[in-house]
XYZ file of C-alpha atoms in Angstrom:
561
model
C -3.443 48.805 50.349
C 0.205 49.781 49.820
C 2.367 47.379 47.834
C 5.840 47.248 46.349
C 6.576 48.921 43.022
C 9.352 47.569 40.765
C 10.720 51.073 40.047
C 11.503 51.743 43.729
C 15.005 53.052 44.349
C 17.084 54.184 47.323
C 14.724 55.973 49.731
C 14.999 59.723 50.330
C 16.229 61.114 53.641
C 13.815 60.400 56.459
C 11.495 63.315 57.175
C 12.125 65.186 60.414
C 10.294 63.483 63.272
C 9.512 60.435 61.137
C 10.061 56.733 61.859
C 11.545 54.402 59.243
C 10.846 50.660 59.351
C 12.850 48.296 57.142
C 12.532 44.528 57.270
C 15.785 42.915 56.117
C 14.286 39.447 56.511
C 11.100 37.635 57.464
C 8.802 39.087 54.796
C 7.998 36.706 51.968
C 9.683 33.836 53.836
C 9.437 31.834 57.059
C 12.607 32.735 58.950
C 15.500 35.228 58.843
C 13.420 37.741 60.828
C 15.061 41.153 61.188
C 13.463 44.592 61.383
C 15.376 47.889 61.574
C 13.730 50.980 63.093
C 15.267 54.397 62.400
C 14.398 57.587 64.258
C 16.301 60.781 65.146
C 19.489 59.465 63.553
C 19.557 56.227 65.574
C 18.735 52.598 64.769
C 16.924 49.979 66.860
C 16.940 46.399 65.572
C 14.288 43.837 66.492
C 15.564 40.265 66.026
C 18.302 38.973 63.738
C 17.435 35.457 62.627
C 18.580 32.914 60.108
C 16.821 30.959 57.396
C 17.652 27.293 56.939
C 18.603 26.183 53.413
C 16.361 24.204 51.120
C 17.374 21.297 48.916
C 18.229 23.611 46.016
C 20.883 25.364 48.130
C 23.526 22.631 48.545
C 26.459 23.225 50.875
C 24.809 26.156 52.659
C 24.630 26.020 56.463
C 22.317 28.971 57.131
C 21.123 32.106 55.326
C 21.560 35.536 56.912
C 19.893 38.899 56.345
C 21.902 41.340 54.249
C 23.536 43.935 56.519
C 24.657 46.157 53.619
C 22.178 48.969 54.301
C 23.260 49.368 57.947
C 26.952 48.465 57.668
C 28.117 52.080 57.506
C 25.820 52.957 60.422
C 26.863 50.370 62.994
C 27.713 53.113 65.501
C 24.120 54.400 65.278
C 22.641 51.110 66.549
C 21.419 51.634 70.122
C 20.267 48.058 70.808
C 19.160 44.723 69.373
C 15.846 43.632 70.903
C 15.284 39.857 70.787
C 11.639 38.809 71.063
C 12.395 35.138 71.813
C 15.047 32.451 71.517
C 14.265 30.617 68.271
C 17.003 30.414 65.651
C 14.951 32.306 63.086
C 15.076 35.278 65.477
C 18.501 35.052 67.151
C 20.663 32.928 64.833
C 22.108 35.880 62.924
C 23.155 37.896 65.998
C 26.750 36.565 66.108
C 27.386 37.695 62.548
C 26.404 41.320 63.216
C 28.287 41.375 66.526
C 31.414 40.333 64.623
C 31.223 43.778 63.046
C 30.474 45.660 66.277
C 30.719 43.636 69.470
C 29.362 46.107 72.008
C 25.824 46.488 70.649
C 23.531 45.810 73.647
C 21.361 42.697 73.382
C 17.962 43.139 75.018
C 15.768 40.159 75.841
C 14.217 37.897 78.436
C 16.281 35.652 80.702
C 15.919 32.464 78.636
C 16.387 34.250 75.311
C 19.633 35.854 76.440
C 20.871 32.566 77.927
C 20.382 30.858 74.546
C 22.150 33.613 72.601
C 25.007 33.852 75.123
C 25.664 30.125 74.721
C 25.705 30.555 70.952
C 28.049 33.538 71.161
C 30.543 31.525 73.217
C 31.116 29.393 70.122
C 31.942 32.596 68.252
C 34.176 33.781 71.125
C 32.045 36.875 71.703
C 31.067 38.133 75.155
C 28.006 40.338 74.637
C 26.592 43.304 76.501
C 23.155 42.195 77.662
C 20.106 43.856 79.192
C 17.627 41.424 80.754
C 13.979 42.483 80.545
C 10.638 40.937 81.368
C 6.981 41.673 80.795
C 6.041 45.059 82.215
C 9.508 46.554 81.880
C 9.807 49.924 80.147
C 13.302 51.101 79.118
C 14.741 53.763 76.833
C 17.362 53.008 74.181
C 18.369 56.265 72.588
C 15.215 57.922 71.181
C 13.247 54.643 71.418
C 11.120 53.910 74.469
C 10.573 50.139 74.665
C 7.834 48.481 76.710
C 7.773 44.699 76.875
C 4.648 42.520 77.017
C 4.246 38.794 77.619
C 3.098 36.663 74.668
C 2.564 32.936 74.176
C 4.715 31.092 71.686
C 6.264 27.639 71.374
C 9.117 28.713 73.635
C 9.017 30.265 77.124
C 9.721 33.923 77.818
C 8.571 35.311 74.447
C 7.908 39.056 74.356
C 6.107 41.610 72.244
C 7.613 45.080 72.204
C 5.904 48.470 72.075
C 8.206 51.164 70.671
C 7.450 54.795 71.476
C 8.978 57.606 69.448
C 8.052 61.171 68.555
C 6.680 59.732 65.302
C 4.164 57.545 67.107
C 3.621 54.259 68.934
C 4.544 50.963 67.264
C 3.473 47.545 68.574
C 5.514 44.576 67.310
C 4.003 41.239 68.364
C 7.001 39.059 67.548
C 5.894 35.438 67.079
C 2.825 34.873 69.232
C -0.458 33.085 69.815
C -3.250 33.309 72.413
C -3.132 29.965 74.218
C -5.615 30.280 77.084
C -4.217 27.233 78.884
C -0.452 27.496 78.392
C 1.765 24.920 80.072
C 3.655 27.650 81.966
C 0.441 29.580 82.802
C 1.890 32.681 81.116
C -0.795 34.068 78.805
C -0.516 36.709 76.105
C -1.011 40.120 77.710
C -4.232 41.138 75.976
C -4.914 43.686 78.704
C -1.626 45.321 77.765
C -2.550 45.218 74.067
C -5.878 46.877 74.889
C -4.190 49.541 77.030
C -1.841 50.372 74.156
C -4.846 50.491 71.853
C -6.440 53.094 74.121
C -3.189 55.083 74.011
C -3.251 54.880 70.224
C -1.154 52.434 68.183
C 0.112 54.179 65.058
C 1.689 51.074 63.472
C 0.921 47.436 64.284
C 3.411 44.786 63.106
C 1.657 41.410 63.418
C 2.711 37.783 63.048
C 1.243 36.468 59.757
C 2.350 32.819 59.789
C -1.122 31.368 60.465
C -3.238 34.143 58.953
C -4.743 31.679 56.451
C -5.820 29.258 59.198
C -9.372 29.903 60.473
C -10.304 29.939 64.138
C -7.944 29.740 67.097
C -4.704 27.769 67.450
C -5.019 24.627 69.569
C -3.638 24.778 73.098
C -0.327 23.046 73.791
C -2.011 21.093 76.572
C -4.230 19.247 74.099
C -1.199 17.338 72.783
C -0.591 15.523 76.065
C -2.976 12.573 75.365
C -1.394 11.814 71.961
C 2.148 11.996 73.349
C 1.135 9.838 76.313
C -0.348 7.260 73.910
C 2.973 7.003 72.061
C 4.833 6.190 75.273
C 2.144 3.786 76.507
C 1.876 1.730 73.308
C 5.424 1.703 71.908
C 6.962 -1.774 72.291
C 10.580 -0.641 71.989
C 12.507 2.640 71.992
C 10.858 6.035 71.550
C 12.929 8.524 69.542
C 11.534 12.062 69.694
C 12.654 14.814 67.333
C 11.905 18.444 68.131
C 13.332 21.913 67.789
C 16.211 22.273 70.218
C 14.514 25.344 71.710
C 10.991 23.928 72.133
C 11.109 23.698 75.917
C 7.352 23.198 76.360
C 7.249 20.205 74.013
C 10.289 18.631 75.633
C 8.610 19.065 79.034
C 5.602 17.096 77.783
C 7.928 14.349 76.516
C 9.816 14.201 79.814
C 6.557 13.970 81.753
C 5.302 11.113 79.573
C 8.632 9.259 79.753
C 8.687 9.568 83.546
C 5.084 8.335 83.840
C 5.892 5.209 81.804
C 9.194 4.342 83.401
C 11.503 5.346 80.568
C 14.870 7.023 80.969
C 15.749 9.910 78.659
C 18.940 10.987 76.902
C 19.362 14.164 74.850
C 21.099 13.723 71.492
C 22.609 16.539 69.424
C 24.822 19.382 70.557
C 22.176 22.109 70.436
C 19.591 19.927 72.182
C 21.978 19.058 75.012
C 23.033 22.698 75.370
C 19.575 24.271 75.296
C 17.910 21.757 77.587
C 20.774 22.162 80.036
C 20.197 25.930 80.047
C 16.418 25.566 80.398
C 16.860 23.132 83.281
C 19.399 25.325 85.059
C 17.150 28.419 84.805
C 14.067 26.559 85.997
C 12.120 26.500 82.720
C 12.378 22.695 82.469
C 11.257 20.470 85.339
C 13.300 17.257 85.248
C 12.574 14.584 87.887
C 15.707 13.288 89.588
C 17.349 10.442 87.691
C 15.146 10.785 84.590
C 17.769 12.218 82.212
C 20.887 10.068 81.868
C 23.941 9.849 79.651
C 23.524 8.098 76.310
C 26.002 5.384 77.321
C 23.868 4.570 80.374
C 20.716 4.474 78.255
C 22.195 1.946 75.825
C 22.416 -0.660 78.601
C 18.676 -0.511 79.370
C 15.905 -2.647 77.809
C 14.435 -1.086 74.656
C 11.062 -0.443 76.276
C 12.752 1.697 78.947
C 14.483 4.053 76.517
C 13.577 7.509 75.183
C 15.905 9.578 73.009
C 15.264 13.267 72.353
C 17.146 14.604 69.345
C 17.448 17.417 66.835
C 16.610 17.331 63.134
C 12.846 17.766 62.990
C 13.196 19.710 59.695
C 15.333 17.128 57.925
C 18.560 19.117 58.309
C 21.284 16.990 56.663
C 23.769 17.061 59.551
C 21.261 16.815 62.409
C 20.909 13.638 64.444
C 17.602 12.488 62.933
C 18.800 12.719 59.315
C 21.987 10.862 60.189
C 19.931 8.119 61.826
C 17.852 7.830 58.651
C 21.073 7.590 56.585
C 22.478 4.918 58.953
C 25.296 7.359 59.694
C 24.766 7.697 63.440
C 25.720 5.648 66.487
C 21.971 5.237 67.110
C 20.509 2.755 64.622
C 16.754 2.650 64.090
C 15.438 -0.926 64.240
C 12.111 -2.654 63.704
C 9.650 -1.880 66.487
C 11.113 1.511 67.398
C 8.785 4.506 67.414
C 9.915 7.835 65.956
C 7.890 10.840 67.097
C 8.255 14.021 65.003
C 6.950 16.640 67.441
C 7.188 19.660 65.166
C 5.662 21.428 62.201
C 6.773 21.309 58.576
C 8.469 24.567 57.676
C 7.693 25.406 54.018
C 10.531 24.218 51.792
C 11.539 21.341 54.078
C 8.721 18.953 53.186
C 10.720 16.712 50.852
C 13.542 16.253 53.340
C 11.101 15.369 56.128
C 9.087 12.923 54.025
C 12.309 11.247 52.942
C 13.164 10.653 56.592
C 9.663 9.352 57.326
C 9.897 6.936 54.405
C 13.348 5.733 55.389
C 12.370 5.048 59.001
C 9.227 3.250 57.811
C 11.359 1.094 55.513
C 13.534 0.199 58.511
C 10.459 -1.054 60.362
C 9.858 1.888 62.694
C 6.465 3.360 63.514
C 6.629 7.053 62.609
C 4.199 9.334 64.429
C 3.911 12.854 63.042
C 1.545 15.765 62.626
C -0.097 14.084 59.641
C -1.268 10.993 61.526
C -1.542 12.074 65.176
C -2.145 15.179 67.266
C 1.473 15.610 68.312
C 2.112 19.203 67.280
C 0.348 22.539 67.455
C 1.529 25.751 65.934
C 3.164 28.514 67.929
C 1.439 31.190 65.868
C -1.904 32.974 66.090
C -4.604 31.817 63.697
C -7.029 34.158 61.927
C -9.469 34.330 64.842
C -6.731 35.464 67.216
C -5.421 38.051 64.779
C -8.912 39.510 64.301
C -9.314 39.640 68.073
C -6.068 41.586 68.376
C -7.040 44.029 65.628
C -10.331 44.704 67.374
C -8.587 45.255 70.713
C -5.679 47.352 69.451
C -7.545 49.304 66.732
C -4.322 50.373 64.976
C -4.139 53.302 62.581
C -1.655 51.529 60.284
C -0.850 47.828 59.863
C 2.238 46.112 58.471
C 1.936 42.295 58.421
C 5.257 40.563 59.195
C 6.650 37.037 59.616
C 5.359 35.030 56.673
C 5.367 34.213 53.002
C 3.563 36.515 50.597
C 0.266 34.594 50.878
C 0.382 34.876 54.678
C 1.029 38.620 54.531
C -1.847 39.100 52.108
C -4.246 37.061 54.263
C -3.247 39.028 57.351
C -3.749 42.323 55.534
C -7.255 41.266 54.505
C -8.106 40.418 58.120
C -6.998 43.898 59.215
C -9.175 45.535 56.554
C -12.193 43.418 57.554
C -11.891 44.729 61.113
C -12.080 48.308 59.905
C -8.508 49.384 59.208
C -8.443 51.769 56.238
C -7.067 49.777 53.250
C -4.826 52.753 52.412
C -3.130 52.291 55.794
C -2.328 48.591 55.345
C 1.202 48.116 54.018
C 2.257 44.838 52.435
C 6.029 45.013 52.229
C 8.764 42.561 51.412
C 12.390 42.269 52.454
C 14.264 45.502 51.757
C 11.255 47.766 51.292
C 11.412 50.934 53.360
C 8.240 51.991 55.190
C 8.105 55.492 56.661
C 5.656 56.533 59.378
C 5.241 60.293 58.987
C 2.393 62.417 60.344
C 0.515 59.272 61.373
C 0.574 57.647 57.934
C 2.699 54.646 56.902
C 3.843 54.333 53.288
C 6.514 52.627 51.192
C 9.192 55.122 50.186
C 12.060 53.105 48.731
C 14.117 49.971 48.734
C 17.503 48.835 50.093
C 19.526 45.665 49.410
C 18.066 42.622 51.194
C 19.285 39.554 49.340
C 20.353 36.234 50.805
C 23.758 36.052 52.480
C 24.949 32.451 52.595
C 27.041 30.969 55.389
C 29.092 28.142 53.906
C 31.331 26.587 56.549
C 33.533 29.408 57.828
C 32.742 31.630 54.858
C 30.064 34.329 55.101
C 28.794 35.669 51.804
C 31.272 33.708 49.691
C 28.619 31.495 48.154
C 26.484 33.256 45.543
C 23.420 32.373 43.500
C 25.766 31.595 40.608
C 27.921 29.220 42.678
C 24.801 27.513 44.038
C 23.633 27.013 40.465
C 26.954 25.311 39.713
C 26.539 23.089 42.775
C 23.035 22.105 41.702
C 24.324 21.277 38.246
C 27.056 19.094 39.712
C 24.579 17.306 41.949
C 21.754 16.901 39.453
C 23.339 16.815 35.992
C 26.909 15.641 36.569
C 30.187 16.951 35.213
C 32.227 16.119 32.117
C 35.890 17.077 31.905
C 37.343 17.187 28.390
C 41.131 17.140 28.023
C 42.075 18.101 24.449
C 45.648 18.192 23.145
C 45.716 20.688 20.273
C 48.484 21.060 17.685
C 49.660 24.651 18.102
C 50.645 24.828 14.394
C 47.412 23.563 12.787
C 44.946 24.284 15.565
C 43.547 20.754 15.210
C 43.404 17.832 17.638
C 46.751 16.101 18.048
C 44.989 13.015 19.403
C 41.559 11.871 20.554
C 40.404 13.851 23.610
C 40.126 12.214 27.018
C 36.754 12.379 28.752
C 36.307 12.138 32.509
C 32.726 12.041 33.787
C 31.102 12.081 37.227
C 27.374 11.777 37.852
C 26.831 11.241 34.114
C 25.990 7.732 32.947
C 28.482 6.617 30.309
C 30.539 3.754 28.913
C 33.568 3.514 26.603
C 31.597 4.417 23.492
C 29.481 7.231 24.970
C 31.719 10.095 23.848
C 32.647 8.748 20.395
C 29.864 10.791 18.784
C 31.046 14.090 20.257
C 34.664 13.838 18.986
C 33.746 14.818 15.375
C 31.821 17.806 16.759
C 34.919 18.984 18.634
C 37.071 18.453 15.522
C 34.603 20.466 13.450
C 34.540 23.327 15.963
C 38.372 23.451 16.085
C 38.667 23.315 12.303
C 36.307 26.271 11.982
C 38.304 28.156 14.600
C 41.555 27.497 12.727
C 40.042 28.811 9.483
C 38.896 31.978 11.285
C 42.257 32.484 12.999
C 40.964 31.771 16.519
C 43.768 30.116 18.474
C 43.820 31.220 22.115
C 43.411 28.468 24.713
C 40.495 30.270 26.385
C 38.606 30.671 23.114
C 39.193 27.035 22.153
C 37.979 25.877 25.565
C 34.768 27.871 25.061
C 34.229 26.267 21.653
C 34.757 22.777 23.085
C 32.414 23.511 25.991
C 29.625 24.625 23.641
C 30.100 21.597 21.378
C 29.957 19.080 24.248
C 27.139 20.899 26.031
C 24.968 20.980 22.902
C 25.635 17.302 22.224
C 24.731 16.287 25.815
C 21.494 18.229 25.702
C 20.426 16.908 22.284
C 21.395 13.318 22.998
C 20.572 12.851 26.689
C 18.425 15.887 27.610
C 21.013 16.595 30.303
C 22.923 19.762 31.098
C 26.113 18.634 32.852
C 28.840 21.048 33.838
C 31.503 20.982 31.123
C 35.125 21.592 32.124
C 37.318 21.881 28.992
C 41.098 21.763 29.300
C 43.199 22.635 26.231
C 46.865 21.611 26.154
C 49.141 22.936 23.393
C 51.210 20.273 21.666
């Protein structure tokens, strides 16, 4: 089994006739999916997604893949293939198109509609190529065939990529629901046909590789959702991904059956459901969906709200409701239905919301206490089935944290794939397919790029550390007036503290430490303001740690007297 090596450096030139595969996101994490294929001097990109920040990344809106390794080759990009319309696969597209706007976007009708709406906000009009299952198109030296797959969003596609180096099958996010709500099943016949042709490299969704068996069908959620609407005495507030059209359809059906009117809340929810309805992916009975102002005039037991924020995102509607910072106020007797999974890293934020709604008297229904969510990803049984059908020569697990990739790799080996041909990569590792064999040949930059408001890449790990310190440990500003002649304090320093518990006497003990540090500096001839500020910072920092076991940010200001 091929793995990363710490000594890996910039990869050598790609061998003639070879295919290079580099994941710039989506390996070792859930989200930020982006894979770059290189062949015959051209690049084909599959998906450009975002990763949503965790609690230890304050002030960050989304996290992008690092485009550094392809930035000087933008003109070589022949297309961006989008497997489906979830944010972790399309959210980063606007940021690459800012750098070259005419790169063709290739995807299904719904996927392109979602990304076009997003690009309007960025004032970008894209070049698009609409494809569906069964289509086979060439983009430069890449022949792309598209196959239908199930996922938690309509119109998802796998893509088979043919080059002189061999045939690659990329599943995208998928599962094998045998009773999908839209009756569109994963094209296993197509997978088998490609297997007969000979798949040289199989990139497979790893998210549920640790889960035994087969993923539950979406249709099996209907009874639990129907129970919520039948038994709730007051309002029903449903939170879901803004792109989960199938789940919203189940909610609309249940609301209609129980005489409730529905309003969508949250900009992305309103936008996406409008698109899905207009394109025929969402069946909305006449008069069911109304404006929020109309809904507010109805009795509580006739109301259903569908909103964003199922992952505890701070600015989303659900979090604002929990913080009592939204026009919609949760009251006793309301039912909140969280119709989504817990993305790793978001658990604390979600549980905080659950606890807050419970404290307010609401009944919170979620995956942990009711069957109201199923995964959109193939479990181990489905992955094994695919390996046995496709019989790939080489396997590269994608889409998952390290444990998911490892579990997926082990499944491939158990089905008979040669362990030497199973490549476990991580973001930035370069995998070359040459003469039918896939191997890791180098590494390119693939760090996190933070979007902070209108700034892309301005926030760094160092600045995030400062933000965490401010939020968790507080800040102490020390204003010291120093006699320029003696180098000693002219008067007692002023202390200003935020997020650090203190009273009038708190800082009395640190003043002698500052005096001692300045006296030593004067004896040694150290007198520059910058040097004195560093001495004061170390004195106060050491005192805070010894006395309070806290590490606040120290901001020293030295004024010459």
